[in-house]
XYZ file of C-alpha atoms in Angstrom:
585
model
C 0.000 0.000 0.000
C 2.558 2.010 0.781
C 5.244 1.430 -2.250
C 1.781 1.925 -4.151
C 1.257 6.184 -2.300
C 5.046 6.050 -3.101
C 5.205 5.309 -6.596
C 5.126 8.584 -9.306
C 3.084 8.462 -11.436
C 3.903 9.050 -15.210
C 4.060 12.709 -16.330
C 1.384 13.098 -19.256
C 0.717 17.205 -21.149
C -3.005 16.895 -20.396
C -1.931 17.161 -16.982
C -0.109 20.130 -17.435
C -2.876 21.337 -19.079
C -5.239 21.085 -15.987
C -2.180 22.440 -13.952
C -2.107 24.934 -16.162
C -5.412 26.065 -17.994
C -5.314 28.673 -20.223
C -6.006 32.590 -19.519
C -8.673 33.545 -21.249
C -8.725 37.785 -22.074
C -10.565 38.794 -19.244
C -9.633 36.560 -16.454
C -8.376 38.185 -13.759
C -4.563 37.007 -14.129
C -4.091 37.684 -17.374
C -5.598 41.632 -16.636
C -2.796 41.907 -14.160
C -0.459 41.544 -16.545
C -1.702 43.378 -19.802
C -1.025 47.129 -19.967
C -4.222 49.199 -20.363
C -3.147 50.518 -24.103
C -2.800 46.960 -24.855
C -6.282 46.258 -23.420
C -7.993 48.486 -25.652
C -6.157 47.231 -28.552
C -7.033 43.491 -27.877
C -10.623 45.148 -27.627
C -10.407 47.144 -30.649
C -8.727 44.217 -32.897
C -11.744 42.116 -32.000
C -14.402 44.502 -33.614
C -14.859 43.075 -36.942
C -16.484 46.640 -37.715
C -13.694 48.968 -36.113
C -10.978 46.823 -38.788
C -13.036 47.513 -41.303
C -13.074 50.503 -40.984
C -9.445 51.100 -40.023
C -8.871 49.589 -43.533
C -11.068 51.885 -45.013
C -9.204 54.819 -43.885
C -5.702 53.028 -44.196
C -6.796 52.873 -48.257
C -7.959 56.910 -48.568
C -4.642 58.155 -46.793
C -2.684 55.655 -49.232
C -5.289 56.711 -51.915
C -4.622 60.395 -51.343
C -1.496 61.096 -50.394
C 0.334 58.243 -52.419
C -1.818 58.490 -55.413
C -1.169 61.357 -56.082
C 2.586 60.962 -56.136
C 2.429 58.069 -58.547
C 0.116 59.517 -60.630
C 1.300 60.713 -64.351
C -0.778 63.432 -63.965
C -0.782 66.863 -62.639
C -4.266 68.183 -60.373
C -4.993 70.953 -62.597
C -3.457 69.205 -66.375
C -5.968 69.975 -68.736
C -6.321 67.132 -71.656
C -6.674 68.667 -75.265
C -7.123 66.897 -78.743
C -8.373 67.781 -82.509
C -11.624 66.492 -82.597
C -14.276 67.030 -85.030
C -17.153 69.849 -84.298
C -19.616 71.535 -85.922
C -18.806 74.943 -86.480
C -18.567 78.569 -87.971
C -17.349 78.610 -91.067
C -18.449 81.603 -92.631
C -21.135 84.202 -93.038
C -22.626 85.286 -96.469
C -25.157 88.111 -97.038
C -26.053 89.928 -100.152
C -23.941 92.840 -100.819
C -25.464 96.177 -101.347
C -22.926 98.624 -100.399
C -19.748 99.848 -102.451
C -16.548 97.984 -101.502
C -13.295 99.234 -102.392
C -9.796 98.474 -104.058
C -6.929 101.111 -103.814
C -4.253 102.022 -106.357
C -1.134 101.314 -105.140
C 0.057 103.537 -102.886
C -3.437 105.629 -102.720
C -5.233 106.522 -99.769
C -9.325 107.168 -99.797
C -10.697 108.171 -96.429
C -14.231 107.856 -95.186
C -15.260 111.479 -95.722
C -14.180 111.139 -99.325
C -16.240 107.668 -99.639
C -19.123 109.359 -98.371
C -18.614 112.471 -100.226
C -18.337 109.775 -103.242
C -21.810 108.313 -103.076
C -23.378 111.851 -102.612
C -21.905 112.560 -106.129
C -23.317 109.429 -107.547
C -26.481 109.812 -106.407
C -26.536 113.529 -107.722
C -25.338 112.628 -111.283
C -21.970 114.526 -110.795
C -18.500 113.520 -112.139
C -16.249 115.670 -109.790
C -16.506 115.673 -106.040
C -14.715 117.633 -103.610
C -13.545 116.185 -99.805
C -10.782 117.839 -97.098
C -9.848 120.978 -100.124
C -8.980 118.061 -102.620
C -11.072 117.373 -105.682
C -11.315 114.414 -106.912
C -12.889 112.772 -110.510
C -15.602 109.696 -110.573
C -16.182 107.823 -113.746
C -18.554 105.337 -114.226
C -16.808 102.419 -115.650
C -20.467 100.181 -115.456
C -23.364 99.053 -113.566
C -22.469 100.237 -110.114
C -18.835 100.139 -111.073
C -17.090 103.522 -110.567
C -13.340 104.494 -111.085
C -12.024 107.124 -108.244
C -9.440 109.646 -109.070
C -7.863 112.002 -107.904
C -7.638 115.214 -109.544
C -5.304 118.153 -109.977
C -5.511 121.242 -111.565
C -3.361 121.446 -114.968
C -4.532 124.113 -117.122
C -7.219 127.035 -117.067
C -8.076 129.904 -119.521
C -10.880 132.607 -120.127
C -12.571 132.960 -123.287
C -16.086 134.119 -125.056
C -17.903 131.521 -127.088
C -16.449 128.152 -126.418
C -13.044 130.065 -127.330
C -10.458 129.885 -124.556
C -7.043 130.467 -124.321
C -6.277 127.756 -121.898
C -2.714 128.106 -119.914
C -0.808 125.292 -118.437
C -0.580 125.603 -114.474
C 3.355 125.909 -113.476
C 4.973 122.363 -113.507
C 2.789 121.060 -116.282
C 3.922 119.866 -119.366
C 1.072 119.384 -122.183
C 1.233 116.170 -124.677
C 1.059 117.650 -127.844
C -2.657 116.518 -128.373
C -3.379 118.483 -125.690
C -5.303 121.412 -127.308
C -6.692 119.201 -129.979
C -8.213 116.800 -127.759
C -9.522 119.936 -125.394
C -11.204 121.123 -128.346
C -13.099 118.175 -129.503
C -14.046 117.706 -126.056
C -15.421 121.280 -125.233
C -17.211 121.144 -129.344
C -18.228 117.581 -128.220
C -19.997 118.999 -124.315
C -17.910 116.386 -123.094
C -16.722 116.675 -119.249
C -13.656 114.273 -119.867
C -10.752 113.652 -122.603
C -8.049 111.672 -122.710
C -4.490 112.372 -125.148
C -2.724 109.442 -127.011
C -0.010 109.028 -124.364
C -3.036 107.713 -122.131
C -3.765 110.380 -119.784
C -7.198 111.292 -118.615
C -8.353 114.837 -118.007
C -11.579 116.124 -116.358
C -13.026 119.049 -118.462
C -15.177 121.688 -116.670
C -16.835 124.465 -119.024
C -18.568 127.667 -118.496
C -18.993 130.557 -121.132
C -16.554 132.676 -119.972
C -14.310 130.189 -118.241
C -12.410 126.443 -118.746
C -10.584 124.587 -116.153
C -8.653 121.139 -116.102
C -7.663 118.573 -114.404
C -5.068 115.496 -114.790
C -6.856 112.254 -113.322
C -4.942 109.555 -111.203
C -6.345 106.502 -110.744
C -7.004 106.222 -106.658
C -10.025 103.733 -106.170
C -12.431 101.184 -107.576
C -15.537 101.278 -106.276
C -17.629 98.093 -107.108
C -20.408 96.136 -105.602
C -19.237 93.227 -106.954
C -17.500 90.885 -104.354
C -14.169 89.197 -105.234
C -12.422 86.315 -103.560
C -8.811 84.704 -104.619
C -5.479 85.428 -104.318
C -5.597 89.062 -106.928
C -9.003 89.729 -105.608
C -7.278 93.033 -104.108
C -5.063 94.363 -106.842
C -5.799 97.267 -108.626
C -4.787 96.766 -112.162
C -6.819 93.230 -112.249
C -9.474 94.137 -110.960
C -9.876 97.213 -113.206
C -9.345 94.755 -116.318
C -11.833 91.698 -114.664
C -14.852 94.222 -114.201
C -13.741 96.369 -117.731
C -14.220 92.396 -119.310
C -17.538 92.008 -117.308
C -19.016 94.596 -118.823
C -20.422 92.719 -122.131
C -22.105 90.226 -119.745
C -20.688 87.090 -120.894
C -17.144 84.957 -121.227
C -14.613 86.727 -122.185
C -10.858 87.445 -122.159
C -8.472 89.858 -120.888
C -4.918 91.061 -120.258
C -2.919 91.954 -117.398
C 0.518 92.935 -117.820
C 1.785 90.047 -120.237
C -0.954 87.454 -118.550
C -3.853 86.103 -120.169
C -7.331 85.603 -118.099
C -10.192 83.686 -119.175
C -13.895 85.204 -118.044
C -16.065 82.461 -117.625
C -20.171 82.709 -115.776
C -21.709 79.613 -114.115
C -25.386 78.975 -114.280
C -25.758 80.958 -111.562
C -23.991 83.997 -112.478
C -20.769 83.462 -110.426
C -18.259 84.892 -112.535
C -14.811 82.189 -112.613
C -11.212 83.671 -113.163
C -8.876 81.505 -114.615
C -5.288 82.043 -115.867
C -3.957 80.486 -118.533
C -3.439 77.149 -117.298
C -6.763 76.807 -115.980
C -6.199 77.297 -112.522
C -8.504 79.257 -110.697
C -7.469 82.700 -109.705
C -10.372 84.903 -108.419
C -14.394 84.889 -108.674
C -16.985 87.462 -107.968
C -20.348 87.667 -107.023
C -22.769 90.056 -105.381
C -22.534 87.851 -101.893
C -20.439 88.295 -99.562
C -18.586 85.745 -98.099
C -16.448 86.391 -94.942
C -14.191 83.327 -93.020
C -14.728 82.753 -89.534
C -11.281 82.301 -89.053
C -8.552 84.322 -90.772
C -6.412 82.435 -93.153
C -9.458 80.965 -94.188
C -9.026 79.816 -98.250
C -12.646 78.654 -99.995
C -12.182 75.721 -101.996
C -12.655 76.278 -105.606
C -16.219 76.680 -106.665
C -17.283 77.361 -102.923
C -19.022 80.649 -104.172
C -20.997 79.327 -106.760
C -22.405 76.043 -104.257
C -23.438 78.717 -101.859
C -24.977 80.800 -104.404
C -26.825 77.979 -105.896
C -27.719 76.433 -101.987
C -29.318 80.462 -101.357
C -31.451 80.085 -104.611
C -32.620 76.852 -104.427
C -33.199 77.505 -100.625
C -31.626 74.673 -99.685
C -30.200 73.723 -95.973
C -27.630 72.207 -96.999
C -24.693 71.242 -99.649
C -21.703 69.189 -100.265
C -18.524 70.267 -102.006
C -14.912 68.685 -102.525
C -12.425 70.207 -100.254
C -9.184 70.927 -100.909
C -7.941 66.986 -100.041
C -10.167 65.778 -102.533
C -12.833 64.639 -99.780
C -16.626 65.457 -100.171
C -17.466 67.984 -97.023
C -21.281 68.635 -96.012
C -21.753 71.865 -95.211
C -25.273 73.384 -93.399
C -26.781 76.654 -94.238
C -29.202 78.839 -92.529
C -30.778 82.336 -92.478
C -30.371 85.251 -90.216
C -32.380 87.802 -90.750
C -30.926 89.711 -93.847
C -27.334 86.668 -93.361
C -26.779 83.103 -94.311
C -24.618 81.158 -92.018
C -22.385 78.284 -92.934
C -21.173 75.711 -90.750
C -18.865 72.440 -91.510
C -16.983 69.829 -89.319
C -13.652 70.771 -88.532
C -11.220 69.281 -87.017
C -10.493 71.214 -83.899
C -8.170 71.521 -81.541
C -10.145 71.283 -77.712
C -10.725 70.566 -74.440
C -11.352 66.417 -73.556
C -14.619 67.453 -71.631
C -16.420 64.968 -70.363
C -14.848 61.788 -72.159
C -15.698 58.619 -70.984
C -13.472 56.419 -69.029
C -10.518 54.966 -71.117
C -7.115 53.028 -70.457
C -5.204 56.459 -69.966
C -8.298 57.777 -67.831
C -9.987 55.094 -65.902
C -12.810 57.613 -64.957
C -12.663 59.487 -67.500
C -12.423 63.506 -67.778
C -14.338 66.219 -65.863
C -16.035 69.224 -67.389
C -12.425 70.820 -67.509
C -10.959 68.801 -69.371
C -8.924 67.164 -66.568
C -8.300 63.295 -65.667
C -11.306 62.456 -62.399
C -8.979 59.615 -60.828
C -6.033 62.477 -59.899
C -8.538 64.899 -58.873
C -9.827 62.313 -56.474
C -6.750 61.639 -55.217
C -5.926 65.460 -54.861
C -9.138 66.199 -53.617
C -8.748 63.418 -50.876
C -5.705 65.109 -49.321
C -7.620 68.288 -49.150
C -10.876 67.097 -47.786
C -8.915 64.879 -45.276
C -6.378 67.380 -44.030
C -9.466 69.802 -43.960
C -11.035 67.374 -41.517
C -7.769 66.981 -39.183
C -6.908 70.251 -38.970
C -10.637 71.309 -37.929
C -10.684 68.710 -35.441
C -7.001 69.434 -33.961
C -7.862 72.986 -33.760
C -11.455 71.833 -32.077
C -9.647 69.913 -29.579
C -6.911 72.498 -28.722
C -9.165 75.540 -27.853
C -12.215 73.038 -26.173
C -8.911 71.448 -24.074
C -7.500 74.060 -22.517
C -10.967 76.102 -22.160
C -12.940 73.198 -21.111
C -10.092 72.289 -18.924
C -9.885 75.431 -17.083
C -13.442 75.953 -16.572
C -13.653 72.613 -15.073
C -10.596 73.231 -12.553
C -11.266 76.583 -11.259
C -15.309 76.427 -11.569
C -17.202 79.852 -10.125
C -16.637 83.202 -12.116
C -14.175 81.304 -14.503
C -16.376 78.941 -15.363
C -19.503 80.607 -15.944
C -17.547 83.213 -17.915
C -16.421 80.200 -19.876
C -19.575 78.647 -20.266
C -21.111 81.629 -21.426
C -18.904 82.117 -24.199
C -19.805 78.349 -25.357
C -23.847 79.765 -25.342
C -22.909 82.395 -27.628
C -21.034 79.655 -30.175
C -23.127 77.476 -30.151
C -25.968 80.480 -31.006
C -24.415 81.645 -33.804
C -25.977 80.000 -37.152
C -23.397 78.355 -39.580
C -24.673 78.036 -42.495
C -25.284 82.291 -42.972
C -22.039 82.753 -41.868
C -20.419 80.765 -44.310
C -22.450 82.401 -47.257
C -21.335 85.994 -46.143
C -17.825 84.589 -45.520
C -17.741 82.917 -49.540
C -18.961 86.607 -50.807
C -16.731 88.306 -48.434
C -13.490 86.273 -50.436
C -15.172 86.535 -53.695
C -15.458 90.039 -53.699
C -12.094 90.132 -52.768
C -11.050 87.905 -54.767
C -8.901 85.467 -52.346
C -7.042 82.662 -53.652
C -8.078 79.630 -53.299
C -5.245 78.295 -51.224
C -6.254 81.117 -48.483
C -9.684 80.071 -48.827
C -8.654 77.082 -47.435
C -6.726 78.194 -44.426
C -10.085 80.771 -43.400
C -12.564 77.674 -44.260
C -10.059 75.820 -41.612
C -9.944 78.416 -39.296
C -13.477 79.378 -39.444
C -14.864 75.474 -39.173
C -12.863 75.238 -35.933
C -13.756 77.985 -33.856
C -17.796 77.457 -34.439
C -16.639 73.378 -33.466
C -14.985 73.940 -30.596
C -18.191 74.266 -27.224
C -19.014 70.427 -27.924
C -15.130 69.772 -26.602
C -15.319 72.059 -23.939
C -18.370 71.056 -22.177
C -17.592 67.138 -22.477
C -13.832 68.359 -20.982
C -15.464 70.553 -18.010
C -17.828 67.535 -17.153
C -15.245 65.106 -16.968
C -13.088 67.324 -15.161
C -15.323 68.343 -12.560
C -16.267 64.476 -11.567
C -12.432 64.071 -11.711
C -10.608 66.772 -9.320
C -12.778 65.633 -6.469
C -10.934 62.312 -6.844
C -8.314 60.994 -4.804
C -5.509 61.487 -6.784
C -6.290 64.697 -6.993
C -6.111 65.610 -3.365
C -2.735 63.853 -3.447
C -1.319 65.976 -5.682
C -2.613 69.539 -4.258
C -1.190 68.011 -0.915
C 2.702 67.546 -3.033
C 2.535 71.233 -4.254
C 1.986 70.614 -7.564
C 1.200 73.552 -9.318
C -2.027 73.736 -11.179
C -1.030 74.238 -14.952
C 0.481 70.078 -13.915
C -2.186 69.109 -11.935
C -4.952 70.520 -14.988
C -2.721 69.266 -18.133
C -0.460 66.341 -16.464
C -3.368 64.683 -14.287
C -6.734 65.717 -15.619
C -6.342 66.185 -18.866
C -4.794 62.611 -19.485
C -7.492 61.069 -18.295
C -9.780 63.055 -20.201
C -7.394 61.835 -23.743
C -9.973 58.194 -23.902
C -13.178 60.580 -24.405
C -11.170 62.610 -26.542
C -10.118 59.816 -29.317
C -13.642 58.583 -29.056
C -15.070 62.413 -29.969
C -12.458 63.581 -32.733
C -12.809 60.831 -34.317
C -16.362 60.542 -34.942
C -16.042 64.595 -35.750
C -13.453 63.990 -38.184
C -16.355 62.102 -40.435
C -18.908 64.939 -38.976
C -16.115 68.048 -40.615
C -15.614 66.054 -43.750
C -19.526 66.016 -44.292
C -19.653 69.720 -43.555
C -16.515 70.461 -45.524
C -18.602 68.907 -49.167
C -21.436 70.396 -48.432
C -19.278 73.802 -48.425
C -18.000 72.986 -51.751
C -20.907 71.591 -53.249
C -22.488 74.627 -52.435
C -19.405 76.884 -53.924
C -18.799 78.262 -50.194
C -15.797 75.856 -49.748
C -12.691 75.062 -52.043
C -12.591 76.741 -55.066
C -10.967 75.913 -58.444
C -8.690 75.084 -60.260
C -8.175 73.409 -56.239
C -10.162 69.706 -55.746
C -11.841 68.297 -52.477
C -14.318 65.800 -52.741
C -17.187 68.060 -52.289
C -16.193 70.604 -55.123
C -15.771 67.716 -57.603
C -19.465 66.999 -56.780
C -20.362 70.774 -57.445
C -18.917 70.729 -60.606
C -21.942 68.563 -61.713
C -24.200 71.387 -61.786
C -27.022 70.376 -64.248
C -29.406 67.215 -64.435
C -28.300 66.394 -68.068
C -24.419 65.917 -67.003
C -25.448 64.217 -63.651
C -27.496 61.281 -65.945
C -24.803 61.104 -68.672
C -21.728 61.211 -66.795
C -22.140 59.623 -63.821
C -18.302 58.647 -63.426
C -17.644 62.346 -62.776
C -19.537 62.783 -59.318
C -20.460 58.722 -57.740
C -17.074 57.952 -57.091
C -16.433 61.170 -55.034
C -19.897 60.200 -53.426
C -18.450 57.098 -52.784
C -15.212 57.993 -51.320
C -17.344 60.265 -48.866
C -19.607 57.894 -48.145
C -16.754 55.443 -47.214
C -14.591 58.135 -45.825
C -17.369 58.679 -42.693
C -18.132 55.080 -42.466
C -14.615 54.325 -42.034
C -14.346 57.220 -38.862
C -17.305 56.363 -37.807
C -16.652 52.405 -37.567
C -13.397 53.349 -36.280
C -14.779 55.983 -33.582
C -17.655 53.232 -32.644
C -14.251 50.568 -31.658
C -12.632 52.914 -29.662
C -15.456 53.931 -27.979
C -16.320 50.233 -27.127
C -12.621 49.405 -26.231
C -12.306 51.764 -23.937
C -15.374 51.528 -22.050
C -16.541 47.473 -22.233
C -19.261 48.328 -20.595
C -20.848 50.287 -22.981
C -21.172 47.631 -25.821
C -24.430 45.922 -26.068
């Protein structure tokens, strides 16, 4: 019996394990020996919600702040490319007005021009403007040759006799006289000599004057386009050739032109090759853009479109290609527009390989304004809530502490923030800086500034509660009784106690700014362009058409708000249970 109590019995781990059972979390031995940060972190890892939302935030900061660094694109980059649009090309309209075509080296000012047209209306061959006289001769059907006119020769005489004297500097051709003669016997207010000079005649009975005429002006309502459509000489010669009314041909110089009318009376140039050079019409035809060359035969198609009141017509460009081209009326103007291929802004594109979400209304990639817009929106929210936390500290801490006068001086100043109404003061505050025009990055800083002192009571009254169940405490009498002074015993005793609540608060405000912060922007109080946050992206969608059409302009920064304040508030729902078990249910 004996050897059989004596005897040891084999050593097996199950009965270490009975020796030895495991310590669960919250038995008491294993409490002893955990810290209390490392309690709340068991707690915290154990909410399935709180690490979900820890990884939501742990993907905006990377999306953010390292998206934006590996990014190939800039915030503000604007994306251009020639695409085809439907646009101006030019305007046409009937002319009815002179237009006109200097010699070279001539000047004609206005008062002359309008001086002009008084003398054609009136029937009158000489015209005087500024002291200057100056000779018209009507060439054709509202075709008029300008000249200028100097005074040559003048003499007295009695029945169509005169003994006409050259003025000083003159030098008659030796038909002079004759051809003054058979012009004065002839009533004729113009002669010209062999050598090709014109002269303006002007007759009385007792008196004869003279003048040599210098070509100065055309003045035509005829409408040219092509590369001579503005010289002098060829122009004089096309309209002289127009005169009979049908093809003809003319020189210039030692070139040859051919005269040619279309069905619709568009009168074709062409040199001696063929090649176009100029055509003329009584529309007008002016280029939206300068530079602007009509393909051949553009007049006559829009003559022929205007006739046959037609909307549109197609003509063969200069590449050979057949180009549509739309007309309308306005008023007393016909308006031409074509595709061209122009060079302009990537608005609203939708998502591609380069841009995953496509372009904004600017032009510029959605994905890297997200990610800029994230660092703004979340440093927004962090610096609101740090600023929160530092004023509603020290206030709340010191109104707790010394309590009477202090405190209700304190607590008074928290009634009036919390009276004063947001919302109004952000909408003066936005026409305060755009009045003045602040930058946007300043914007930021006063939107900052601004969100943090109306934040700030909430802080200070949870502080002063805590503080005034706290300073009654033990430890508190213990360390008034050391000599402690009181900025330790409020900031190195009270306040650390107070840090738990703290955590729990900024970070549910933190999802609470972030709200307020696109709701700013959205409303055009908040971060303005070319700057992104969240909330201004969604602004930009102003109108129900883009908000159906392009969706992948404003969802995902819906999306990443949405998630953004899940993720804090997840995160601000496990630290609240972690650090006070007893307030999960």
């Amino acid at each position: 019996m004996n050897d059989i109590e004596n005897q040891t019995l084999p050593h097996t781990p199950e009965d270490e394990t009975c020796a030895n059972p495991a310590l669960a979390l919250d038995d008491e031995r294993r409490v002893k020996v955990l810290s209390p940060g490392m309690l709340v972190f068991k707690r915290f890892v154990r909410n399935r919600l709180a690490i979900t939302g820890a990884l939501i935030l742990l993907f905006m900061f990377l999306f953010s702040f390292v998206g934006g660094w590996v990014s190939p694109y800039r915030e503000s980059q604007v994306f251009k490319d020639y695409q085809p649009m439907n646009k101006l090309y030019a305007a046409v309209t009937q002319n009815e007005e002179f237009r006109y075509v200097l010699a070279q080296g001539q000047t004609f000012d206005s008062t002359a021009k309008s001086k002009m047209i008084l003398a054609i209306t009136k029937g009158q061959n000489t015209f005087e403007s500024g002291g200057d006289t100056y000779g018209l001769e009507q060439e054709g059907a509202d075709f008029y040759r300008v000249t200028s006119a100097v005074l040559v020769a003048s003499g007295k005489g009695i029945k169509n006799r005169f003994d006409v004297k050259p003025a000083d500097g003159f030098t008659p051709p030796d038909d002079f006289t004759a051809a003054f003669d058979a012009a004065l016997a002839a009533k004729q207010t113009a002669f010209a000599t062999a050598d090709g000079q014109t002269f303006l005649l002007k007759a009385s009975k007792v008196e004869a004057k003279v003048w040599l005429q210098t070509d100065l002006a055309l003045a035509s309502k005829l409408i040219f386009t092509g590369a001579r459509a503005d010289d002098y000489v060829f122009r004089l010669a096309a309209e002289r050739a127009m005169q009979a009314g049908g093809d003809a041909t003319f020189t210039v110089g030692e070139d040859t032109y051919a005269l040619r009318y279309t069905d619709k009376g568009v009168a074709m140039v062409n040199d001696a090759q063929g090649n176009p050079v100029a055509s003329a019409s009584h529309f007008l035809m002016k280029a939206s853009l300068v530079g602007t060359v009509f393909p051949d035969g553009f007049a006559d198609a829009v003559q022929e479109a205007i006739l046959a009141a037609q909307t549109r017509f197609t003509l063969q460009d200069e590449t050979g290609a057949q180009r549509l081209y739309y007309l309308e009326r306005n008023a007393k103007e016909y308006i031409i527009r074509t595709e061209l291929q122009t060079f302009q802004i990537k608005t609203y594109t939708s998502p591609t390989p380069a841009h995953p979400l496509g372009t904004d209304g600017n032009g510029m990639d959605v994905v890297t304004r997200l990610m800029y817009g994230g660092r703004v929106s979340l440093m927004i929210g962090f610096v609101v809530v740090l600023l929160e936390v530092l004023i509603g500290v020290v206030l709340g801490g010191v109104a707790g502490f010394f309590g009477k006068w202090v405190d209700n001086v304190i607590m008074r100043t928290v009634d009036i923030f919390n009276c004063l109404p947001g919302l109004p003061l952000f909408v003066i505050l936005g026409a305060v800086m755009d009045t003045l025009k602040v930058e946007p990055t300043y914007r930021i800083f006063v939107l900052m500034i601004v969100m943090g002192l109306l934040g700030w009571p909430y802080i200070a009254r949870v502080v002063r509660g805590q503080i005034l169940s706290l300073r009654e405490q033990e430890f508190m009498t213990a360390a008034e009784a050391t000599g402690l002074s009181v900025k330790r015993r409020i900031f190195r005793h009270l306040v650390p106690n107070v840090i738990p609540q703290l955590i729990v608060i900024s970070t549910m405000t933190l999802g609470e700014v972030i709200l307020v912060e696109a709701t700013l922007s959205f409303l055009g109080l908040g971060v303005k362009y070319p700057l992104a946050s969240w909330g201004s992206i969604i602004n930009a969608v102003s109108n129900l058409y883009v908000m159906t059409n392009y969706w992948f302009v404003w969802i995902p920064a819906g999306m990443l708000i949405l998630l953004t304040v899940l993720g804090f508030n997840f995160v601000g729902d496990g630290l609240r249970d972690a650090f006070d078990p007893k307030m999960k249910r």
